[in-house]
Amino acid sequence: SQTIHQWPATLVQPVGSPLSLECTVEGTSNPNLYWYRQAAGRGLQLLFYSVGIGQISSEVPQNLSASRPQDRQFILSSKKLLLSDSGFYLCAWRTGHPEGTDTQYFGPGTRLTVL
Amino acid sequence: AQSVTQLDSHVSVSEGTPVLLRCNYSSSYSPSLFWYVQHPNKGLQLLLKYTSAATLVKGINGFEAEFKKSETSFHLTKPSAHMSDAAEYFCVVYSGYNKLIFGAGTRLAVHP
């Protein structure tokens, strides 16, 4: 069966510091991968998605970037965090097979607090 | 373009009473629709999915949803609420471009 991991679970960082959040998926190959942010009291905002290694689509211009160095690894980064980057970050995957389901499966999330 | 609207931001019920969470959708073709649940500080868990095979979809934990094309609705129901059902619920539609479109969410409170 497939599982998705995110770490760290929680993170407290000062303004201006760098960020690296990691997401890995097990039990599947060539998945589509997604990064979402959920700010306090707000819905989910899609930040990035990837359909393959090195292929990143950015949904919202902002202070963040994403990379996919391996098939089942998705990394969210920032060079300098802003207060507005605080939130709950969720990684998700879906099968990359063209005939496969469009269902996305979510990781446990990372709570980021920027002070 | 596809979109979903969750009609209630908060719903409060007593334990043992029915739950109704309302969702309307907009889609130019037969949509794929989902309900996800999120407990505090947790990821999203898939409750159920509609894919046009049957209009009444049964999900986990006793939840079900009915697809009504004439009303463009996909409301989530449960006959009897349990304290553990307290969470935020998201109605979601597949956009057709590798992406999901999320509603704003409905926070369900269950009182003893």
PDB file of C-alpha atoms in Angstrom:
ATOM      1  CA  SER A   1       0.000   0.000   0.000  1.00  0.00           C
ATOM      2  CA  GLN A   2       1.013   3.594  -0.486  1.00  0.00           C
ATOM      3  CA  THR A   3       2.089   5.906   2.301  1.00  0.00           C
ATOM      4  CA  ILE A   4       3.085   9.544   2.362  1.00  0.00           C
ATOM      5  CA  HIS A   5       5.421  11.123   4.878  1.00  0.00           C
ATOM      6  CA  GLN A   6       6.141  14.716   5.765  1.00  0.00           C
ATOM      7  CA  TRP A   7       8.742  16.194   8.060  1.00  0.00           C
ATOM      8  CA  PRO A   8       9.180  17.915  10.238  1.00  0.00           C
ATOM      9  CA  ALA A   9       5.762  17.775  11.887  1.00  0.00           C
ATOM     10  CA  THR A  10       6.190  21.206  13.450  1.00  0.00           C
ATOM     11  CA  LEU A  11       8.665  23.997  12.882  1.00  0.00           C
ATOM     12  CA  VAL A  12       9.246  27.410  14.439  1.00  0.00           C
ATOM     13  CA  GLN A  13      11.512  29.677  12.436  1.00  0.00           C
ATOM     14  CA  PRO A  14      12.548  33.355  12.686  1.00  0.00           C
ATOM     15  CA  VAL A  15      11.727  35.806   9.932  1.00  0.00           C
ATOM     16  CA  GLY A  16      14.440  35.824   7.281  1.00  0.00           C
ATOM     17  CA  SER A  17      15.624  32.279   7.920  1.00  0.00           C
ATOM     18  CA  PRO A  18      15.614  29.560   5.232  1.00  0.00           C
ATOM     19  CA  LEU A  19      13.083  26.758   4.992  1.00  0.00           C
ATOM     20  CA  SER A  20      13.112  23.190   3.767  1.00  0.00           C
ATOM     21  CA  LEU A  21      10.107  20.885   4.092  1.00  0.00           C
ATOM     22  CA  GLU A  22      10.259  17.372   2.766  1.00  0.00           C
ATOM     23  CA  CYS A  23       7.625  14.995   1.464  1.00  0.00           C
ATOM     24  CA  THR A  24       8.172  11.405   0.383  1.00  0.00           C
ATOM     25  CA  VAL A  25       5.807   8.805  -0.990  1.00  0.00           C
ATOM     26  CA  GLU A  26       6.212   5.035  -0.748  1.00  0.00           C
ATOM     27  CA  GLY A  27       4.551   2.232  -2.640  1.00  0.00           C
ATOM     28  CA  THR A  28       3.993   3.938  -5.970  1.00  0.00           C
ATOM     29  CA  SER A  29       6.053   5.184  -8.891  1.00  0.00           C
ATOM     30  CA  ASN A  30       5.867   8.348 -10.957  1.00  0.00           C
ATOM     31  CA  PRO A  31       3.161   9.966  -8.824  1.00  0.00           C
ATOM     32  CA  ASN A  32       1.850  13.479  -9.281  1.00  0.00           C
ATOM     33  CA  LEU A  33       2.893  15.462  -6.199  1.00  0.00           C
ATOM     34  CA  TYR A  34       1.356  18.588  -4.691  1.00  0.00           C
ATOM     35  CA  TRP A  35       2.141  21.213  -2.044  1.00  0.00           C
ATOM     36  CA  TYR A  36      -0.737  23.047  -0.377  1.00  0.00           C
ATOM     37  CA  ARG A  37      -0.827  25.717   2.308  1.00  0.00           C
ATOM     38  CA  GLN A  38      -3.610  26.214   4.782  1.00  0.00           C
ATOM     39  CA  ALA A  39      -3.457  29.543   6.575  1.00  0.00           C
ATOM     40  CA  ALA A  40      -5.335  30.032   9.834  1.00  0.00           C
ATOM     41  CA  GLY A  41      -9.083  30.079   9.228  1.00  0.00           C
ATOM     42  CA  ARG A  42      -8.702  29.696   5.490  1.00  0.00           C
ATOM     43  CA  GLY A  43      -9.095  26.925   2.966  1.00  0.00           C
ATOM     44  CA  LEU A  44      -6.422  25.086   1.045  1.00  0.00           C
ATOM     45  CA  GLN A  45      -4.263  26.953  -1.417  1.00  0.00           C
ATOM     46  CA  LEU A  46      -2.373  24.955  -4.054  1.00  0.00           C
ATOM     47  CA  LEU A  47       1.223  26.164  -4.166  1.00  0.00           C
ATOM     48  CA  PHE A  48       3.030  23.781  -6.516  1.00  0.00           C
ATOM     49  CA  TYR A  49       2.511  20.530  -8.328  1.00  0.00           C
ATOM     50  CA  SER A  50       4.808  18.164 -10.174  1.00  0.00           C
ATOM     51  CA  VAL A  51       4.126  15.473 -12.745  1.00  0.00           C
ATOM     52  CA  GLY A  52       7.701  14.185 -12.842  1.00  0.00           C
ATOM     53  CA  ILE A  53      11.307  14.621 -11.738  1.00  0.00           C
ATOM     54  CA  GLY A  54      12.425  18.195 -12.246  1.00  0.00           C
ATOM     55  CA  GLN A  55       8.976  19.286 -13.473  1.00  0.00           C
ATOM     56  CA  ILE A  56       7.420  21.925 -11.232  1.00  0.00           C
ATOM     57  CA  SER A  57       4.347  24.047 -11.853  1.00  0.00           C
ATOM     58  CA  SER A  58       3.879  27.095  -9.664  1.00  0.00           C
ATOM     59  CA  GLU A  59       0.350  28.208  -8.919  1.00  0.00           C
ATOM     60  CA  VAL A  60       0.951  31.345  -6.895  1.00  0.00           C
ATOM     61  CA  PRO A  61       3.870  33.824  -7.172  1.00  0.00           C
ATOM     62  CA  GLN A  62       5.403  34.061  -3.735  1.00  0.00           C
ATOM     63  CA  ASN A  63       8.372  33.598  -1.494  1.00  0.00           C
ATOM     64  CA  LEU A  64       8.506  29.822  -1.886  1.00  0.00           C
ATOM     65  CA  SER A  65       9.952  27.339  -4.363  1.00  0.00           C
ATOM     66  CA  ALA A  66       9.652  23.599  -4.893  1.00  0.00           C
ATOM     67  CA  SER A  67      11.915  20.888  -6.231  1.00  0.00           C
ATOM     68  CA  ARG A  68      11.571  17.242  -7.102  1.00  0.00           C
ATOM     69  CA  PRO A  69      15.046  15.713  -7.058  1.00  0.00           C
ATOM     70  CA  GLN A  70      13.777  12.117  -7.022  1.00  0.00           C
ATOM     71  CA  ASP A  71      10.645  10.389  -8.286  1.00  0.00           C
ATOM     72  CA  ARG A  72       8.996  10.146  -4.873  1.00  0.00           C
ATOM     73  CA  GLN A  73      10.505  13.159  -3.128  1.00  0.00           C
ATOM     74  CA  PHE A  74       9.062  16.664  -3.144  1.00  0.00           C
ATOM     75  CA  ILE A  75      10.715  19.560  -1.316  1.00  0.00           C
ATOM     76  CA  LEU A  76       9.334  22.971  -0.438  1.00  0.00           C
ATOM     77  CA  SER A  77      11.907  25.703   0.190  1.00  0.00           C
ATOM     78  CA  SER A  78      12.392  29.345   0.931  1.00  0.00           C
ATOM     79  CA  LYS A  79      15.536  31.440   1.120  1.00  0.00           C
ATOM     80  CA  LYS A  80      14.042  33.985   3.519  1.00  0.00           C
ATOM     81  CA  LEU A  81      10.839  33.348   5.434  1.00  0.00           C
ATOM     82  CA  LEU A  82       8.174  36.014   5.899  1.00  0.00           C
ATOM     83  CA  LEU A  83       5.605  36.220   8.693  1.00  0.00           C
ATOM     84  CA  SER A  84       2.937  35.511   6.079  1.00  0.00           C
ATOM     85  CA  ASP A  85       4.534  32.129   5.347  1.00  0.00           C
ATOM     86  CA  SER A  86       3.136  30.758   8.615  1.00  0.00           C
ATOM     87  CA  GLY A  87       0.570  28.030   8.128  1.00  0.00           C
ATOM     88  CA  PHE A  88      -0.096  24.337   7.787  1.00  0.00           C
ATOM     89  CA  TYR A  89       1.664  22.801   4.798  1.00  0.00           C
ATOM     90  CA  LEU A  90       0.230  19.696   3.243  1.00  0.00           C
ATOM     91  CA  CYS A  91       1.772  17.403   0.671  1.00  0.00           C
ATOM     92  CA  ALA A  92      -0.418  15.170  -1.471  1.00  0.00           C
ATOM     93  CA  TRP A  93       0.005  12.576  -4.196  1.00  0.00           C
ATOM     94  CA  ARG A  94      -2.110  10.969  -6.876  1.00  0.00           C
ATOM     95  CA  THR A  95      -1.320   8.312  -9.386  1.00  0.00           C
ATOM     96  CA  GLY A  96       0.464   9.558 -12.467  1.00  0.00           C
ATOM     97  CA  HIS A  97      -1.106   6.883 -14.625  1.00  0.00           C
ATOM     98  CA  PRO A  98      -3.283   8.539 -17.294  1.00  0.00           C
ATOM     99  CA  GLU A  99      -6.075   6.055 -16.688  1.00  0.00           C
ATOM    100  CA  GLY A 100      -5.771   6.248 -12.945  1.00  0.00           C
ATOM    101  CA  THR A 101      -7.993   7.907 -10.381  1.00  0.00           C
ATOM    102  CA  ASP A 102      -7.947  11.665  -9.866  1.00  0.00           C
ATOM    103  CA  THR A 103      -8.110  11.172  -6.097  1.00  0.00           C
ATOM    104  CA  GLN A 104      -5.392  12.892  -4.081  1.00  0.00           C
ATOM    105  CA  TYR A 105      -4.059  11.447  -0.836  1.00  0.00           C
ATOM    106  CA  PHE A 106      -2.659  13.750   1.795  1.00  0.00           C
ATOM    107  CA  GLY A 107       0.239  13.582   4.188  1.00  0.00           C
ATOM    108  CA  PRO A 108       0.020  14.463   7.883  1.00  0.00           C
ATOM    109  CA  GLY A 109       1.164  18.052   7.352  1.00  0.00           C
ATOM    110  CA  THR A 110       3.804  20.396   8.764  1.00  0.00           C
ATOM    111  CA  ARG A 111       2.830  23.246  11.082  1.00  0.00           C
ATOM    112  CA  LEU A 112       5.141  26.209  10.336  1.00  0.00           C
ATOM    113  CA  THR A 113       5.236  29.219  12.622  1.00  0.00           C
ATOM    114  CA  VAL A 114       7.346  32.188  11.564  1.00  0.00           C
ATOM    115  CA  LEU A 115       8.160  34.604  14.388  1.00  0.00           C
TER     116      LEU A 115
ATOM    117  CA  ALA B   1     -14.827  26.334 -15.032  1.00  0.00           C
ATOM    118  CA  GLN B   2     -15.384  24.080 -12.060  1.00  0.00           C
ATOM    119  CA  SER B   3     -16.117  25.403  -8.578  1.00  0.00           C
ATOM    120  CA  VAL B   4     -17.689  24.332  -5.303  1.00  0.00           C
ATOM    121  CA  THR B   5     -19.536  26.333  -2.683  1.00  0.00           C
ATOM    122  CA  GLN B   6     -20.006  25.094   0.845  1.00  0.00           C
ATOM    123  CA  LEU B   7     -23.113  26.808   2.111  1.00  0.00           C
ATOM    124  CA  ASP B   8     -22.319  26.736   5.829  1.00  0.00           C
ATOM    125  CA  SER B   9     -19.034  27.704   7.450  1.00  0.00           C
ATOM    126  CA  HIS B  10     -20.116  26.213  10.800  1.00  0.00           C
ATOM    127  CA  VAL B  11     -22.615  23.503  11.690  1.00  0.00           C
ATOM    128  CA  SER B  12     -23.436  22.455  15.240  1.00  0.00           C
ATOM    129  CA  VAL B  13     -25.358  19.291  16.141  1.00  0.00           C
ATOM    130  CA  SER B  14     -26.024  17.210  19.200  1.00  0.00           C
ATOM    131  CA  GLU B  15     -24.562  13.741  19.495  1.00  0.00           C
ATOM    132  CA  GLY B  16     -26.935  11.173  18.025  1.00  0.00           C
ATOM    133  CA  THR B  17     -28.723  13.631  15.712  1.00  0.00           C
ATOM    134  CA  PRO B  18     -28.390  13.747  11.921  1.00  0.00           C
ATOM    135  CA  VAL B  19     -25.642  15.661  10.153  1.00  0.00           C
ATOM    136  CA  LEU B  20     -26.144  17.634   6.931  1.00  0.00           C
ATOM    137  CA  LEU B  21     -23.251  19.501   5.326  1.00  0.00           C
ATOM    138  CA  ARG B  22     -24.231  21.289   2.154  1.00  0.00           C
ATOM    139  CA  CYS B  23     -22.234  21.678  -1.038  1.00  0.00           C
ATOM    140  CA  ASN B  24     -23.169  23.061  -4.442  1.00  0.00           C
ATOM    141  CA  TYR B  25     -20.962  22.652  -7.455  1.00  0.00           C
ATOM    142  CA  SER B  26     -20.522  24.244 -10.829  1.00  0.00           C
ATOM    143  CA  SER B  27     -19.149  22.206 -13.698  1.00  0.00           C
ATOM    144  CA  SER B  28     -19.342  22.269 -17.455  1.00  0.00           C
ATOM    145  CA  TYR B  29     -19.298  18.473 -17.616  1.00  0.00           C
ATOM    146  CA  SER B  30     -19.975  15.494 -15.387  1.00  0.00           C
ATOM    147  CA  PRO B  31     -17.736  16.208 -12.417  1.00  0.00           C
ATOM    148  CA  SER B  32     -15.671  14.104 -10.078  1.00  0.00           C
ATOM    149  CA  LEU B  33     -16.654  15.230  -6.581  1.00  0.00           C
ATOM    150  CA  PHE B  34     -15.110  14.429  -3.224  1.00  0.00           C
ATOM    151  CA  TRP B  35     -15.602  14.990   0.462  1.00  0.00           C
ATOM    152  CA  TYR B  36     -12.535  15.135   2.699  1.00  0.00           C
ATOM    153  CA  VAL B  37     -12.378  15.445   6.492  1.00  0.00           C
ATOM    154  CA  GLN B  38      -9.637  17.157   8.487  1.00  0.00           C
ATOM    155  CA  HIS B  39      -9.249  16.746  12.223  1.00  0.00           C
ATOM    156  CA  PRO B  40      -7.253  19.435  14.063  1.00  0.00           C
ATOM    157  CA  ASN B  41      -3.601  19.552  13.040  1.00  0.00           C
ATOM    158  CA  LYS B  42      -4.022  16.505  10.819  1.00  0.00           C
ATOM    159  CA  GLY B  43      -3.901  15.886   7.099  1.00  0.00           C
ATOM    160  CA  LEU B  44      -6.996  15.468   4.958  1.00  0.00           C
ATOM    161  CA  GLN B  45      -8.686  12.087   4.828  1.00  0.00           C
ATOM    162  CA  LEU B  46     -10.871  11.020   1.935  1.00  0.00           C
ATOM    163  CA  LEU B  47     -14.447  10.323   3.054  1.00  0.00           C
ATOM    164  CA  LEU B  48     -15.994   9.485  -0.292  1.00  0.00           C
ATOM    165  CA  LYS B  49     -15.912  10.156  -4.002  1.00  0.00           C
ATOM    166  CA  TYR B  50     -18.535  10.491  -6.734  1.00  0.00           C
ATOM    167  CA  THR B  51     -17.600   9.344 -10.226  1.00  0.00           C
ATOM    168  CA  SER B  52     -21.013   8.943 -11.927  1.00  0.00           C
ATOM    169  CA  ALA B  53     -21.333   5.209 -11.200  1.00  0.00           C
ATOM    170  CA  ALA B  54     -24.097   5.803  -8.626  1.00  0.00           C
ATOM    171  CA  THR B  55     -25.751   8.976  -7.387  1.00  0.00           C
ATOM    172  CA  LEU B  56     -25.719   7.852  -3.749  1.00  0.00           C
ATOM    173  CA  VAL B  57     -22.172   7.374  -2.567  1.00  0.00           C
ATOM    174  CA  LYS B  58     -21.327   5.655   0.691  1.00  0.00           C
ATOM    175  CA  GLY B  59     -18.148   6.589   2.475  1.00  0.00           C
ATOM    176  CA  ILE B  60     -16.266   5.773   5.609  1.00  0.00           C
ATOM    177  CA  ASN B  61     -17.506   6.279   9.176  1.00  0.00           C
ATOM    178  CA  GLY B  62     -21.187   6.109   8.177  1.00  0.00           C
ATOM    179  CA  PHE B  63     -21.145   9.157   5.908  1.00  0.00           C
ATOM    180  CA  GLU B  64     -22.823   9.284   2.542  1.00  0.00           C
ATOM    181  CA  ALA B  65     -23.459  11.889  -0.126  1.00  0.00           C
ATOM    182  CA  GLU B  66     -26.038  12.189  -2.873  1.00  0.00           C
ATOM    183  CA  PHE B  67     -25.251  13.684  -6.261  1.00  0.00           C
ATOM    184  CA  LYS B  68     -28.217  15.688  -7.585  1.00  0.00           C
ATOM    185  CA  LYS B  69     -27.577  17.025 -11.049  1.00  0.00           C
ATOM    186  CA  SER B  70     -30.827  18.993 -11.203  1.00  0.00           C
ATOM    187  CA  GLU B  71     -29.858  20.874  -8.039  1.00  0.00           C
ATOM    188  CA  THR B  72     -26.082  20.863  -8.713  1.00  0.00           C
ATOM    189  CA  SER B  73     -25.630  19.632  -5.162  1.00  0.00           C
ATOM    190  CA  PHE B  74     -23.504  17.049  -3.390  1.00  0.00           C
ATOM    191  CA  HIS B  75     -24.569  17.228   0.246  1.00  0.00           C
ATOM    192  CA  LEU B  76     -22.892  15.092   2.907  1.00  0.00           C
ATOM    193  CA  THR B  77     -25.060  13.338   5.474  1.00  0.00           C
ATOM    194  CA  LYS B  78     -24.815  11.005   8.433  1.00  0.00           C
ATOM    195  CA  PRO B  79     -27.815   9.612  10.312  1.00  0.00           C
ATOM    196  CA  SER B  80     -26.338   9.925  13.789  1.00  0.00           C
ATOM    197  CA  ALA B  81     -23.455  12.181  14.800  1.00  0.00           C
ATOM    198  CA  HIS B  82     -20.682  10.975  17.045  1.00  0.00           C
ATOM    199  CA  MET B  83     -18.362  13.126  19.092  1.00  0.00           C
ATOM    200  CA  SER B  84     -15.449  11.926  16.955  1.00  0.00           C
ATOM    201  CA  ASP B  85     -17.094  13.471  13.873  1.00  0.00           C
ATOM    202  CA  ALA B  86     -16.162  16.952  15.079  1.00  0.00           C
ATOM    203  CA  ALA B  87     -13.778  18.215  12.396  1.00  0.00           C
ATOM    204  CA  GLU B  88     -13.593  20.366   9.292  1.00  0.00           C
ATOM    205  CA  TYR B  89     -15.106  19.010   6.103  1.00  0.00           C
ATOM    206  CA  PHE B  90     -14.155  19.998   2.563  1.00  0.00           C
ATOM    207  CA  CYS B  91     -16.199  19.553  -0.579  1.00  0.00           C
ATOM    208  CA  VAL B  92     -13.895  19.226  -3.589  1.00  0.00           C
ATOM    209  CA  VAL B  93     -14.229  19.036  -7.376  1.00  0.00           C
ATOM    210  CA  TYR B  94     -11.646  17.824  -9.857  1.00  0.00           C
ATOM    211  CA  SER B  95     -10.680  20.665 -12.171  1.00  0.00           C
ATOM    212  CA  GLY B  96      -9.614  18.491 -15.068  1.00  0.00           C
ATOM    213  CA  TYR B  97      -6.051  19.828 -15.095  1.00  0.00           C
ATOM    214  CA  ASN B  98      -4.345  17.569 -12.555  1.00  0.00           C
ATOM    215  CA  LYS B  99      -5.776  19.761  -9.814  1.00  0.00           C
ATOM    216  CA  LEU B 100      -8.500  19.748  -7.194  1.00  0.00           C
ATOM    217  CA  ILE B 101     -10.632  22.758  -6.323  1.00  0.00           C
ATOM    218  CA  PHE B 102     -11.529  22.985  -2.634  1.00  0.00           C
ATOM    219  CA  GLY B 103     -14.490  24.575  -0.967  1.00  0.00           C
ATOM    220  CA  ALA B 104     -13.903  26.910   1.956  1.00  0.00           C
ATOM    221  CA  GLY B 105     -14.729  24.180   4.452  1.00  0.00           C
ATOM    222  CA  THR B 106     -17.453  23.543   7.023  1.00  0.00           C
ATOM    223  CA  ARG B 107     -16.531  23.181  10.661  1.00  0.00           C
ATOM    224  CA  LEU B 108     -18.725  20.601  12.366  1.00  0.00           C
ATOM    225  CA  ALA B 109     -19.181  20.798  16.131  1.00  0.00           C
ATOM    226  CA  VAL B 110     -20.832  17.916  17.983  1.00  0.00           C
ATOM    227  CA  HIS B 111     -22.251  18.568  21.455  1.00  0.00           C
ATOM    228  CA  PRO B 112     -23.015  15.914  24.075  1.00  0.00           C
TER     229      PRO B 112
END
